[in-house]
Short mmCIF file of C-alpha atoms in Angstrom, two decimals:
data_model
loop_
_atom_site.label_atom_id
_atom_site.label_comp_id
_atom_site.label_asym_id
_atom_site.label_seq_id
_atom_site.Cartn_x
_atom_site.Cartn_y
_atom_site.Cartn_z
CA MET A 1 113.16 118.23 78.21
CA SER A 2 109.38 117.72 78.51
CA ASN A 3 107.77 117.89 81.87
CA LYS A 4 104.41 116.44 80.62
CA LEU A 5 103.19 113.32 82.36
CA ILE A 6 100.58 110.63 81.73
CA PHE A 7 99.88 108.68 84.94
CA ILE A 8 98.08 105.35 84.12
CA MET A 9 96.64 103.47 87.09
CA LEU A 10 95.55 99.83 86.42
CA ASP A 11 93.37 99.10 89.30
CA GLY A 12 93.95 95.70 90.95
CA LEU A 13 97.06 94.63 88.96
CA ARG A 14 99.42 92.33 90.85
CA TYR A 15 103.17 92.66 90.41
CA ASP A 16 103.70 89.13 89.29
CA THR A 17 100.86 89.27 86.82
CA ALA A 18 102.26 92.45 85.32
CA SER A 19 105.74 90.86 85.16
CA SER A 20 104.53 87.84 83.35
CA GLN A 21 101.69 89.10 81.13
CA MET A 22 102.57 92.54 79.86
CA GLY A 23 104.69 91.93 76.84
CA TYR A 24 104.59 95.39 75.23
CA MET A 25 105.67 97.10 78.45
CA HIS A 26 108.56 94.61 78.76
CA HIS A 27 109.42 95.18 75.10
CA LEU A 28 110.06 98.82 76.07
CA ILE A 29 112.33 97.67 78.93
CA GLU A 30 114.30 95.29 76.69
CA LYS A 31 114.94 98.09 74.20
CA GLY A 32 116.17 100.53 76.86
CA ASN A 33 113.14 102.79 76.84
CA ALA A 34 111.42 101.88 80.17
CA SER A 35 112.01 100.73 83.70
CA ARG A 36 110.14 98.40 85.95
CA PHE A 37 110.02 98.52 89.85
CA LYS A 38 108.14 96.70 92.60
CA VAL A 39 105.97 98.85 94.76
CA LYS A 40 104.53 97.90 98.19
CA SER A 41 101.16 99.45 98.67
CA GLU A 42 99.98 101.25 101.74
CA LEU A 43 97.37 99.78 103.99
CA PRO A 44 94.51 99.05 103.95
CA SER A 45 94.90 97.62 100.41
CA LEU A 46 91.60 99.01 99.26
CA SER A 47 90.86 101.16 96.26
CA ARG A 48 89.58 104.57 97.48
CA PRO A 49 92.18 104.87 100.28
CA LEU A 50 94.94 104.06 97.82
CA TYR A 51 93.63 106.49 95.22
CA GLU A 52 94.26 109.13 97.81
CA VAL A 53 97.64 107.73 98.65
CA LEU A 54 98.72 107.68 94.98
CA LEU A 55 97.44 111.22 94.25
CA THR A 56 98.40 113.02 97.50
CA GLY A 57 101.43 111.04 98.72
CA THR A 58 99.90 110.87 102.25
CA PRO A 59 99.13 107.71 104.39
CA VAL A 60 95.61 106.84 105.42
CA VAL A 61 96.32 107.73 109.05
CA LYS A 62 96.89 111.36 107.93
CA ASN A 63 94.41 111.78 105.04
CA GLY A 64 91.52 109.96 106.71
CA ILE A 65 90.24 108.14 103.59
CA THR A 66 90.12 104.89 105.51
CA THR A 67 87.49 102.84 103.65
CA ASN A 68 85.86 102.52 100.18
CA GLN A 69 82.75 104.07 101.88
CA THR A 70 84.46 107.30 102.93
CA VAL A 71 82.65 109.57 100.52
CA ARG A 72 83.93 113.12 100.92
CA LEU A 73 86.41 115.55 99.29
CA SER A 74 90.06 115.07 100.03
CA HIS A 75 91.57 117.42 102.72
CA GLU A 76 95.02 116.98 101.08
CA GLU A 77 96.89 118.66 98.23
CA SER A 78 96.69 116.26 95.31
CA LEU A 79 98.58 116.19 92.00
CA PHE A 80 95.56 117.89 90.47
CA HIS A 81 95.76 120.81 93.06
CA LEU A 82 99.47 121.04 92.57
CA THR A 83 99.47 121.16 88.78
CA LYS A 84 96.69 123.74 88.69
CA LYS A 85 98.58 125.86 91.34
CA ASN A 86 101.69 125.77 89.17
CA GLY A 87 99.95 126.83 86.04
CA LEU A 88 99.77 123.42 84.39
CA LYS A 89 96.72 121.98 82.76
CA ASN A 90 95.31 118.71 84.22
CA ALA A 91 92.74 116.13 83.00
CA THR A 92 91.55 112.64 83.84
CA ALA A 93 89.58 109.71 82.49
CA SER A 94 88.68 107.97 85.72
CA TYR A 95 86.37 106.05 87.94
CA TYR A 96 83.80 108.33 89.72
CA TRP A 97 85.51 107.99 93.12
CA VAL A 98 88.30 110.26 91.70
CA SER A 99 85.71 112.97 91.08
CA GLU A 100 84.38 112.52 94.59
CA LEU A 101 87.89 112.93 96.09
CA TYR A 102 88.86 116.10 94.19
CA ASN A 103 85.87 117.79 92.54
CA SER A 104 82.51 117.09 94.21
CA ALA A 105 80.92 114.48 96.45
CA PRO A 106 78.65 112.67 96.17
CA PHE A 107 78.92 111.94 92.46
CA ASN A 108 75.77 112.51 90.35
CA PRO A 109 75.81 110.46 87.19
CA GLY A 110 73.25 112.75 85.60
CA THR A 111 75.42 115.76 85.83
CA ASP A 112 79.01 114.73 86.71
CA ARG A 113 80.05 112.22 84.06
CA ILE A 114 81.60 114.92 81.76
CA GLN A 115 83.24 117.88 83.52
CA LEU A 116 85.13 120.15 81.04
CA ASP A 117 84.68 123.69 82.18
CA GLY A 118 88.15 124.00 83.78
CA GLN A 119 86.88 125.58 86.93
CA LYS A 120 87.39 122.76 89.44
CA THR A 121 90.43 121.11 90.86
CA ILE A 122 90.30 118.44 88.08
CA GLU A 123 89.99 120.89 85.18
CA ARG A 124 88.87 118.41 82.53
CA GLY A 125 87.29 115.04 83.50
CA ILE A 126 85.39 112.18 81.94
CA PHE A 127 84.19 109.73 84.64
CA TYR A 128 82.49 106.40 84.66
CA TRP A 129 80.70 104.47 87.44
CA GLU A 130 80.46 100.77 86.20
CA ASP A 131 83.44 98.67 87.04
CA HIS A 132 83.04 96.82 83.75
CA TYR A 133 83.16 100.12 81.71
CA PRO A 134 85.42 98.88 78.86
CA ASP A 135 89.09 99.86 79.04
CA SER A 136 88.91 100.39 75.27
CA HIS A 137 86.35 103.20 75.90
CA LEU A 138 88.37 104.59 78.85
CA PHE A 139 91.52 104.92 76.76
CA ALA A 140 89.48 106.58 73.96
CA ASP A 141 88.15 109.07 76.58
CA ALA A 142 91.72 109.77 77.67
CA ASN A 143 92.86 110.23 74.12
CA TYR A 144 90.04 112.73 73.51
CA LEU A 145 91.13 114.77 76.48
CA LEU A 146 94.73 114.68 75.34
CA GLN A 147 93.97 115.75 71.82
CA SER A 148 91.32 118.30 72.75
CA TYR A 149 93.01 119.98 75.79
CA GLY A 150 96.70 119.10 75.70
CA PRO A 151 96.95 118.60 79.43
CA ASP A 152 100.34 118.69 81.07
CA PHE A 153 99.15 116.10 83.53
CA LEU A 154 96.71 113.32 82.46
CA TYR A 155 95.55 110.66 84.95
CA VAL A 156 94.06 107.54 83.39
CA HIS A 157 92.29 105.00 85.68
CA SER A 158 91.30 101.59 84.41
CA MET A 159 89.01 99.22 86.28
CA ASN A 160 88.74 96.08 84.08
CA ILE A 161 91.64 94.15 85.66
CA ASP A 162 90.21 94.65 89.19
CA ASP A 163 86.67 93.71 87.98
CA ASP A 164 87.79 90.43 86.50
CA GLY A 165 89.84 89.73 89.56
CA HIS A 166 86.83 90.03 91.81
CA LYS A 167 84.69 87.96 89.48
CA TYR A 168 87.17 85.19 88.75
CA THR A 169 90.08 85.63 91.24
CA ALA A 170 93.66 86.44 90.46
CA ASP A 171 94.36 82.76 89.71
CA SER A 172 92.15 82.71 86.63
CA ALA A 173 92.54 82.89 82.92
CA GLN A 174 90.19 85.91 82.81
CA TYR A 175 92.35 87.89 85.17
CA ARG A 176 95.61 87.07 83.31
CA ASN A 177 93.95 87.63 79.93
CA ARG A 178 92.59 91.03 81.05
CA ALA A 179 96.16 92.08 81.92
CA ILE A 180 97.20 91.04 78.45
CA ALA A 181 94.28 93.05 76.91
CA VAL A 182 95.36 96.14 78.77
CA ASP A 183 98.90 95.75 77.64
CA MET A 184 97.66 95.52 74.00
CA ILE A 185 95.75 98.76 74.52
CA LEU A 186 98.92 100.41 75.87
CA ALA A 187 100.74 99.12 72.77
CA SER A 188 98.25 100.96 70.63
CA VAL A 189 98.26 104.40 72.49
CA LEU A 190 101.64 104.82 74.08
CA PRO A 191 103.62 105.26 70.92
CA LYS A 192 101.35 108.18 69.93
CA TRP A 193 101.52 109.65 73.48
CA LEU A 194 105.36 109.26 73.73
CA GLU A 195 105.64 110.97 70.28
CA ALA A 196 103.55 113.83 71.68
CA GLY A 197 106.25 114.33 74.29
CA TYR A 198 104.68 112.73 77.36
CA GLN A 199 106.49 110.88 80.09
CA ILE A 200 104.52 107.67 81.18
CA ILE A 201 103.94 106.11 84.58
CA VAL A 202 102.02 102.92 84.80
CA THR A 203 101.19 101.46 88.25
CA ALA A 204 98.33 100.02 90.34
CA ASP A 205 96.76 100.83 93.63
CA HIS A 206 96.64 97.21 95.01
CA GLY A 207 96.85 93.63 93.87
CA MET A 208 94.39 90.76 94.13
CA ASN A 209 94.41 87.43 95.97
CA ASP A 210 93.36 84.02 94.87
CA ASP A 211 90.01 84.50 96.61
CA GLY A 212 89.17 87.45 94.38
CA GLN A 213 89.63 90.04 97.10
CA HIS A 214 92.04 92.59 98.57
CA GLY A 215 92.33 94.64 101.64
CA GLY A 216 94.81 92.54 103.63
CA THR A 217 98.55 92.44 104.12
CA THR A 218 99.72 89.59 101.81
CA ALA A 219 102.18 90.12 98.99
CA ALA A 220 99.39 89.23 96.46
CA GLU A 221 97.43 92.15 97.69
CA ARG A 222 100.24 94.70 98.24
CA GLU A 223 102.90 94.14 95.65
CA VAL A 224 102.23 96.15 92.41
CA PRO A 225 104.21 97.19 89.44
CA LEU A 226 105.57 100.58 88.50
CA PHE A 227 106.71 101.09 84.94
CA ILE A 228 108.24 104.38 83.96
CA VAL A 229 108.86 105.62 80.47
CA SER A 230 110.91 108.73 80.58
CA PRO A 231 114.32 109.88 79.31
CA ARG A 232 114.93 111.10 82.91
CA VAL A 233 114.87 107.64 84.43
CA LYS A 234 117.47 104.94 83.95
CA ALA A 235 116.03 101.98 82.00
CA GLY A 236 115.93 98.45 83.36
CA ILE A 237 114.42 96.06 85.85
CA TYR A 238 114.93 96.99 89.54
CA LYS A 239 114.48 94.45 92.40
CA GLU A 240 114.39 96.92 95.31
CA GLU A 241 110.91 97.66 96.66
CA ILE A 242 109.62 101.18 96.41
CA PRO A 243 107.20 102.52 99.03
CA GLN A 244 103.93 103.63 97.50
CA LEU A 245 104.20 107.02 99.22
CA GLN A 246 107.10 107.79 96.87
CA ILE A 247 105.01 107.74 93.69
CA ALA A 248 103.35 111.19 94.18
CA PRO A 249 106.64 112.92 94.77
CA LEU A 250 108.12 111.05 91.77
CA ALA A 251 105.26 112.44 89.67
CA CYS A 252 106.06 115.87 90.90
CA GLU A 253 109.70 115.45 89.95
CA LEU A 254 108.68 114.34 86.45
CA LEU A 255 106.31 117.30 86.16
CA SER A 256 109.02 119.69 87.45
CA ILE A 257 106.88 121.09 90.28
CA GLN A 258 107.39 121.25 94.05
CA PRO A 259 105.68 118.40 96.02
CA SER A 260 103.28 119.35 98.77
CA ALA A 261 104.60 119.76 102.28
CA ALA A 262 102.84 116.62 103.33
CA MET A 263 104.64 114.41 100.78
CA GLN A 264 107.74 112.50 101.59
CA LYS A 265 110.99 113.73 100.15
CA LEU A 266 111.77 111.78 96.93
CA SER A 267 114.43 109.28 98.04
CA ILE A 268 114.47 106.59 95.33
CA PRO A 269 117.69 106.93 93.29
CA ILE A 270 116.29 106.24 89.85
CA LEU A 271 116.75 109.49 88.02
CA LYS A 272 119.62 109.75 85.64
CA GLY A 273 122.68 111.10 87.39
CA ALA A 274 121.56 109.58 90.81
CA PRO A 275 123.49 106.72 92.38
CA SER A 276 122.58 103.17 91.27
CA LEU A 277 120.21 101.20 93.24
#
């Protein structure tokens, strides 16, 4: 069974919006090929702190990435560190803050947009720095990395949903339509990626409120989706809430590598053969 994983992070996507607008992902669920879960994000419900949460499985109080303005390399062992340590190839098409967390900080657009030499923690990376950088271009970047380098772990980080949420609020046609647009991109790329033997995770860092913001404690800001497409995970829609700190150890499980010592033990019973939720 394949241990290759593509981790897709749709910045700013609320759980309820994902549940109502993402028809292709729910098609996979209806046909028994995917699962959907509700995740409760860590606090603060801000982007850079939650990138670190998702990729290292550590809370803000431990990792120290407390604000969007905390510009430094991570002090934790991320999924990029772990895959490289275990002899797996990694790559990402991401917002530049991911490069600042795991490759070098501060980010220099003139030199750091394309990093393909394989020497850093993120071995192959294509980074952008405008929040409106089109998702169509981002997924083309990701597909280039996949086809050119065959990474075992590919992290894809989209910003357009978050960008429209800030511009128009979560209670807007623009925000909902952006979620539909991303779902249509997934409908285009996922069949090929699944055929190539990859397991797929789709989740978000935080949600978005009706004022066009996030950072607080409301359900709109903290509840995000988790879709999993893997033969190792039981298909269906699950109502139980999953802590966001469980996503990194889940990724390790799907990659068949040991989690870091700082990560929680994987406790969500969703793998085939585990007790039902």
